[in-house]
Every structure is written in structure tokens, then in C-alpha cells.
PDB file of C-alpha atoms in Angstrom:
ATOM      1  CA  MET N   1      -0.003  -0.039  -0.026  1.00 88.00           C
ATOM      2  CA  ALA N   2       1.136   3.443  -0.813  1.00 95.00           C
ATOM      3  CA  GLU N   3       2.399   5.589   1.912  1.00 97.00           C
ATOM      4  CA  VAL N   4       2.588   8.763  -0.102  1.00 98.00           C
ATOM      5  CA  ILE N   5       0.566   9.954  -2.967  1.00 98.00           C
ATOM      6  CA  VAL N   6       1.830  12.857  -5.037  1.00 98.00           C
ATOM      7  CA  LEU N   7      -0.221  14.815  -7.286  1.00 98.00           C
ATOM      8  CA  ASN N   8       1.298  16.915  -9.811  1.00 98.00           C
ATOM      9  CA  GLY N   9      -0.595  19.424 -11.920  1.00 98.00           C
ATOM     10  CA  GLY N  10      -0.625  23.055 -12.873  1.00 96.00           C
ATOM     11  CA  SER N  11      -2.595  25.753 -10.993  1.00 94.00           C
ATOM     12  CA  SER N  12      -6.261  25.127 -11.029  1.00 95.00           C
ATOM     13  CA  SER N  13      -6.038  21.930 -12.708  1.00 96.00           C
ATOM     14  CA  GLY N  14      -8.215  20.291  -9.768  1.00 96.00           C
ATOM     15  CA  LYS N  15      -5.682  18.882  -7.428  1.00 97.00           C
ATOM     16  CA  SER N  16      -7.257  20.217  -4.338  1.00 95.00           C
ATOM     17  CA  GLY N  17     -10.679  18.890  -5.125  1.00 97.00           C
ATOM     18  CA  ILE N  18      -9.177  15.413  -5.624  1.00 98.00           C
ATOM     19  CA  VAL N  19      -7.211  15.557  -2.564  1.00 98.00           C
ATOM     20  CA  ARG N  20     -10.352  16.183  -0.393  1.00 98.00           C
ATOM     21  CA  CYS N  21     -12.040  13.508  -2.402  1.00 98.00           C
ATOM     22  CA  LEU N  22      -9.284  11.111  -1.526  1.00 98.00           C
ATOM     23  CA  GLN N  23      -9.520  11.834   1.742  1.00 98.00           C
ATOM     24  CA  SER N  24     -13.103  10.860   1.955  1.00 98.00           C
ATOM     25  CA  VAL N  25     -12.697   7.507  -0.001  1.00 98.00           C
ATOM     26  CA  LEU N  26      -9.442   6.111   1.489  1.00 97.00           C
ATOM     27  CA  PRO N  27      -9.986   3.764   4.373  1.00 93.00           C
ATOM     28  CA  ASP N  28      -7.155   5.273   6.437  1.00 94.00           C
ATOM     29  CA  PRO N  29      -6.591   8.938   7.384  1.00 97.00           C
ATOM     30  CA  TRP N  30      -4.371  10.918   4.982  1.00 98.00           C
ATOM     31  CA  LEU N  31      -2.718  14.153   5.731  1.00 98.00           C
ATOM     32  CA  ALA N  32      -3.216  16.918   2.825  1.00 98.00           C
ATOM     33  CA  LEU N  33       0.019  18.889   2.323  1.00 97.00           C
ATOM     34  CA  GLY N  34       0.911  21.016  -0.614  1.00 92.00           C
ATOM     35  CA  THR N  35       2.798  23.801  -2.306  1.00 91.00           C
ATOM     36  CA  ASP N  36       0.227  26.290  -1.065  1.00 90.00           C
ATOM     37  CA  THR N  37       0.759  24.893   2.520  1.00 93.00           C
ATOM     38  CA  LEU N  38       4.513  25.741   2.229  1.00 94.00           C
ATOM     39  CA  VAL N  39       3.890  29.184   0.759  1.00 92.00           C
ATOM     40  CA  ASP N  40       1.252  30.124   3.379  1.00 91.00           C
ATOM     41  CA  ALA N  41       3.667  29.042   5.935  1.00 93.00           C
ATOM     42  CA  MET N  42       6.467  31.259   4.853  1.00 93.00           C
ATOM     43  CA  PRO N  43       6.788  35.033   6.012  1.00 93.00           C
ATOM     44  CA  ALA N  44       5.139  37.571   3.680  1.00 91.00           C
ATOM     45  CA  SER N  45       8.528  38.885   2.815  1.00 91.00           C
ATOM     46  CA  MET N  46       9.384  35.749   1.055  1.00 92.00           C
ATOM     47  CA  GLN N  47       6.718  36.644  -1.358  1.00 84.00           C
ATOM     48  CA  ALA N  48       8.409  40.293  -2.140  1.00 76.00           C
ATOM     49  CA  SER N  49      11.921  39.277  -2.606  1.00 82.00           C
ATOM     50  CA  GLU N  50      14.164  37.930  -5.309  1.00 84.00           C
ATOM     51  CA  GLY N  51      15.278  35.162  -2.810  1.00 91.00           C
ATOM     52  CA  GLY N  52      11.944  33.997  -2.178  1.00 93.00           C
ATOM     53  CA  ILE N  53       9.056  33.380  -4.566  1.00 92.00           C
ATOM     54  CA  GLU N  54       7.722  35.935  -6.927  1.00 89.00           C
ATOM     55  CA  PHE N  55       4.390  35.810  -8.730  1.00 86.00           C
ATOM     56  CA  ALA N  56       4.779  37.996 -12.002  1.00 87.00           C
ATOM     57  CA  PRO N  57       1.817  39.806 -13.626  1.00 85.00           C
ATOM     58  CA  ASP N  58       1.498  37.342 -16.455  1.00 84.00           C
ATOM     59  CA  GLY N  59       1.274  34.227 -14.070  1.00 83.00           C
ATOM     60  CA  GLU N  60       4.868  33.091 -14.212  1.00 86.00           C
ATOM     61  CA  VAL N  61       6.172  31.949 -10.921  1.00 90.00           C
ATOM     62  CA  ILE N  62      10.125  32.816  -9.920  1.00 90.00           C
ATOM     63  CA  VAL N  63      11.748  31.133  -7.153  1.00 93.00           C
ATOM     64  CA  GLY N  64      14.969  32.199  -5.392  1.00 94.00           C
ATOM     65  CA  PRO N  65      17.478  30.506  -3.330  1.00 95.00           C
ATOM     66  CA  GLU N  66      15.768  31.193  -0.048  1.00 95.00           C
ATOM     67  CA  PHE N  67      12.871  29.411  -1.255  1.00 95.00           C
ATOM     68  CA  ARG N  68      14.739  26.470  -2.469  1.00 95.00           C
ATOM     69  CA  THR N  69      16.257  26.144   0.969  1.00 96.00           C
ATOM     70  CA  LEU N  70      12.948  26.237   2.805  1.00 95.00           C
ATOM     71  CA  GLU N  71      11.566  23.991   0.068  1.00 96.00           C
ATOM     72  CA  ALA N  72      14.138  21.252   0.622  1.00 97.00           C
ATOM     73  CA  ALA N  73      13.592  21.366   4.287  1.00 97.00           C
ATOM     74  CA  TRP N  74       9.772  20.937   3.797  1.00 97.00           C
ATOM     75  CA  ILE N  75      10.258  18.150   1.446  1.00 98.00           C
ATOM     76  CA  GLU N  76      12.402  16.423   3.894  1.00 98.00           C
ATOM     77  CA  GLY N  77       9.903  17.133   6.610  1.00 98.00           C
ATOM     78  CA  VAL N  78       6.978  15.615   4.631  1.00 98.00           C
ATOM     79  CA  ALA N  79       9.107  12.594   4.055  1.00 98.00           C
ATOM     80  CA  ALA N  80       9.830  12.233   7.823  1.00 98.00           C
ATOM     81  CA  MET N  81       6.195  12.325   8.626  1.00 98.00           C
ATOM     82  CA  ALA N  82       5.423   9.479   6.048  1.00 98.00           C
ATOM     83  CA  ARG N  83       8.416   7.487   7.612  1.00 98.00           C
ATOM     84  CA  ALA N  84       6.942   8.087  11.154  1.00 98.00           C
ATOM     85  CA  GLY N  85       3.560   6.518   9.865  1.00 97.00           C
ATOM     86  CA  ALA N  86       1.446   9.331   8.479  1.00 98.00           C
ATOM     87  CA  ARG N  87      -0.114   8.632   5.346  1.00 98.00           C
ATOM     88  CA  VAL N  88       0.446  11.760   3.145  1.00 98.00           C
ATOM     89  CA  ILE N  89      -0.973  13.319  -0.097  1.00 98.00           C
ATOM     90  CA  VAL N  90       1.111  16.000  -1.768  1.00 98.00           C
ATOM     91  CA  ASP N  91      -0.486  18.495  -3.726  1.00 98.00           C
ATOM     92  CA  GLU N  92       2.512  19.853  -5.789  1.00 97.00           C
ATOM     93  CA  VAL N  93       3.203  21.939  -8.940  1.00 97.00           C
ATOM     94  CA  PHE N  94       6.367  20.650 -10.572  1.00 97.00           C
ATOM     95  CA  LEU N  95       7.553  24.138 -12.074  1.00 94.00           C
ATOM     96  CA  GLY N  96      10.919  22.223 -12.835  1.00 94.00           C
ATOM     97  CA  GLY N  97       9.303  19.251 -14.401  1.00 96.00           C
ATOM     98  CA  ALA N  98      11.669  16.225 -14.007  1.00 97.00           C
ATOM     99  CA  ASP N  99      13.945  18.152 -11.740  1.00 97.00           C
ATOM    100  CA  SER N 100      11.284  18.954  -9.378  1.00 97.00           C
ATOM    101  CA  GLN N 101      10.179  15.134  -9.140  1.00 98.00           C
ATOM    102  CA  GLN N 102      13.857  14.282  -8.610  1.00 98.00           C
ATOM    103  CA  ARG N 103      13.947  16.306  -5.452  1.00 97.00           C
ATOM    104  CA  TRP N 104      10.974  14.333  -4.055  1.00 98.00           C
ATOM    105  CA  GLN N 105      12.253  10.892  -5.379  1.00 98.00           C
ATOM    106  CA  LYS N 106      15.435  11.651  -3.438  1.00 98.00           C
ATOM    107  CA  ALA N 107      13.551  12.344  -0.239  1.00 98.00           C
ATOM    108  CA  LEU N 108      10.897   9.550  -0.643  1.00 98.00           C
ATOM    109  CA  ARG N 109      13.325   7.070  -1.770  1.00 97.00           C
ATOM    110  CA  ASP N 110      12.624   4.410   0.677  1.00 96.00           C
ATOM    111  CA  LEU N 111       8.881   5.077   0.693  1.00 98.00           C
ATOM    112  CA  ARG N 112       6.062   3.498  -1.327  1.00 98.00           C
ATOM    113  CA  VAL N 113       4.842   6.465  -3.475  1.00 98.00           C
ATOM    114  CA  LEU N 114       2.026   6.607  -6.016  1.00 98.00           C
ATOM    115  CA  TRP N 115       3.022   9.403  -8.653  1.00 98.00           C
ATOM    116  CA  VAL N 116      -0.113  10.814 -10.020  1.00 98.00           C
ATOM    117  CA  GLY N 117      -0.263  13.274 -12.920  1.00 98.00           C
ATOM    118  CA  VAL N 118      -3.305  15.601 -12.791  1.00 98.00           C
ATOM    119  CA  ARG N 119      -3.917  17.101 -16.220  1.00 98.00           C
ATOM    120  CA  CYS N 120      -6.545  19.759 -17.423  1.00 97.00           C
ATOM    121  CA  ASP N 121      -7.027  21.539 -20.659  1.00 96.00           C
ATOM    122  CA  SER N 122      -5.267  24.885 -20.289  1.00 94.00           C
ATOM    123  CA  ALA N 123      -8.312  26.764 -21.215  1.00 94.00           C
ATOM    124  CA  VAL N 124     -10.452  24.812 -18.802  1.00 95.00           C
ATOM    125  CA  ALA N 125      -7.900  25.735 -16.073  1.00 95.00           C
ATOM    126  CA  ALA N 126      -7.773  29.415 -17.034  1.00 93.00           C
ATOM    127  CA  GLY N 127     -11.726  29.506 -16.610  1.00 93.00           C
ATOM    128  CA  ARG N 128     -11.307  27.921 -13.121  1.00 93.00           C
ATOM    129  CA  GLU N 129      -8.476  30.335 -12.163  1.00 91.00           C
ATOM    130  CA  VAL N 130     -10.728  33.479 -13.144  1.00 91.00           C
ATOM    131  CA  ALA N 131     -13.632  31.852 -11.011  1.00 91.00           C
ATOM    132  CA  ARG N 132     -11.358  31.309  -8.073  1.00 83.00           C
ATOM    133  CA  GLY N 133     -10.388  34.945  -8.064  1.00 75.00           C
ATOM    134  CA  ASP N 134      -7.242  33.952  -5.864  1.00 76.00           C
ATOM    135  CA  ARG N 135      -4.543  33.202  -8.431  1.00 79.00           C
ATOM    136  CA  VAL N 136      -2.855  35.427 -10.678  1.00 82.00           C
ATOM    137  CA  ILE N 137      -4.236  35.334 -14.034  1.00 89.00           C
ATOM    138  CA  GLY N 138      -2.210  33.480 -16.685  1.00 90.00           C
ATOM    139  CA  MET N 139      -0.590  31.200 -14.019  1.00 91.00           C
ATOM    140  CA  ALA N 140      -3.112  28.029 -15.117  1.00 94.00           C
ATOM    141  CA  ALA N 141      -2.133  28.378 -18.805  1.00 91.00           C
ATOM    142  CA  SER N 142       1.482  28.801 -18.280  1.00 91.00           C
ATOM    143  CA  GLN N 143       1.697  25.741 -15.894  1.00 94.00           C
ATOM    144  CA  ALA N 144      -0.641  23.297 -17.809  1.00 93.00           C
ATOM    145  CA  ASP N 145       2.143  21.603 -19.839  1.00 93.00           C
ATOM    146  CA  VAL N 146       5.422  22.663 -18.161  1.00 94.00           C
ATOM    147  CA  VAL N 147       4.893  20.927 -14.904  1.00 97.00           C
ATOM    148  CA  HIS N 148       4.533  17.651 -16.758  1.00 98.00           C
ATOM    149  CA  ARG N 149       7.816  17.738 -18.858  1.00 97.00           C
ATOM    150  CA  GLY N 150       9.935  14.812 -18.105  1.00 98.00           C
ATOM    151  CA  VAL N 151       7.731  13.617 -15.127  1.00 98.00           C
ATOM    152  CA  VAL N 152       7.114   9.920 -14.923  1.00 98.00           C
ATOM    153  CA  TYR N 153       3.731   8.758 -13.355  1.00 98.00           C
ATOM    154  CA  ASP N 154       2.165   5.734 -12.243  1.00 98.00           C
ATOM    155  CA  LEU N 155      -1.276   6.935 -13.097  1.00 98.00           C
ATOM    156  CA  GLU N 156      -2.627  10.023 -14.820  1.00 98.00           C
ATOM    157  CA  VAL N 157      -6.044  11.498 -14.396  1.00 98.00           C
ATOM    158  CA  ASP N 158      -7.538  14.466 -16.517  1.00 98.00           C
ATOM    159  CA  THR N 159     -10.014  16.821 -14.912  1.00 97.00           C
ATOM    160  CA  THR N 160     -10.851  18.760 -18.048  1.00 97.00           C
ATOM    161  CA  HIS N 161     -14.228  16.647 -18.101  1.00 96.00           C
ATOM    162  CA  ALA N 162     -14.112  14.240 -15.067  1.00 97.00           C
ATOM    163  CA  GLU N 163     -15.096  15.366 -11.468  1.00 97.00           C
ATOM    164  CA  SER N 164     -12.928  15.397  -8.666  1.00 98.00           C
ATOM    165  CA  MET N 165     -14.568  12.280  -6.956  1.00 98.00           C
ATOM    166  CA  GLU N 166     -14.275  10.306 -10.194  1.00 98.00           C
ATOM    167  CA  CYS N 167     -10.571  11.188 -10.129  1.00 98.00           C
ATOM    168  CA  ALA N 168      -9.941  10.287  -6.650  1.00 98.00           C
ATOM    169  CA  ARG N 169     -11.847   6.758  -7.098  1.00 98.00           C
ATOM    170  CA  ALA N 170      -9.417   6.043 -10.087  1.00 98.00           C
ATOM    171  CA  ILE N 171      -6.481   7.017  -7.767  1.00 98.00           C
ATOM    172  CA  ALA N 172      -7.734   5.033  -4.824  1.00 98.00           C
ATOM    173  CA  VAL N 173      -7.741   1.747  -6.911  1.00 96.00           C
ATOM    174  CA  HIS N 174      -4.053   2.246  -7.092  1.00 97.00           C
ATOM    175  CA  VAL N 175      -3.459   3.036  -3.481  1.00 95.00           C
ATOM    176  CA  ARG N 176      -4.417  -0.335  -1.971  1.00 75.00           C
TER     177      ARG N 176
END
């Protein structure tokens, strides 16, 4: 049985909805942690400095060395929780594609991980982005494909036409 589920997809692709549904359909309790968790835990000054994380007006996300240092510690912390017995669902955005996955693979090397790609048509994700109102416009379109470049998955789901619960059930089959 998987100890960690890593969902990777662009902004507004539907990952968070799938995570909530997974928590309701999986038999054991699973913690939900993600990129937004990390960013929310950082001081506000990290979102306004070149060393931290910047959200450009066109939706591009730029990360600096201070962000990478905290991200590395956070990834190791998530892995430590899984090693300590917590089942963890990670809601991620692999801005660096395969390089991002490799950072996670290194930290999770001795754990059973289910790698899931969450795809969504960029126009649909962009529409969700506007409806959400809490993202920089353009982020969904710019991330829709780049986050999957070179990434290897055990399973892929597409939320363009599938509901979160349908995707969660498809993933849950592979967890057991």
C-alpha cells in the first residue's frame, strides 16, 4: 500500500478537489500537504523578495535560493512524517518538471509512493483560475504543460471533463 501519494499538476487543474475526495474515499486517514501549505507558512516578506517566491503579473512563478532552501527542508519534513507513520497526499506543482520530481524522489526514496499526474486542458484551467479569484491570471495556462515535462507517473487523471470524485476513485484503486 502506498504511504505517499504525490499529485502533480498546474494551477487550477483540480488537485485540491481530488485531495479532499481522496481523504473521504481512502480507508485510512491521510494528511493533505502541498505547495500552497509551504507558501502560506512562509513569512510575507518571502513573497516580495528575489530570494523567495515571486508571482509575476503574467502568472509566471519565479523562485529564488531562499525559497529553495526552505522547500528542501519542507520536502524532507513531509518524508519524515511519512516515515513516522502518517499517510500523506502531496498537492504539488513541479515548476521544474523532471528536476522537481527528482527532489521528491530523493527524499521519498525508501517509501512506497504513487505518482499521479493531474492534467487539465489549459483553457478549462484558465476559466477555473478566473472563477477562483485567488490566483494571478495566466498562471494556469503557463503551468498546464510545463509541470509534466519529463515527469514519470504511475497514473494520470484528466479533470477537463472528469469530476474530482471520479478522479479520486481512480487513484484510490491504485493505492491499495
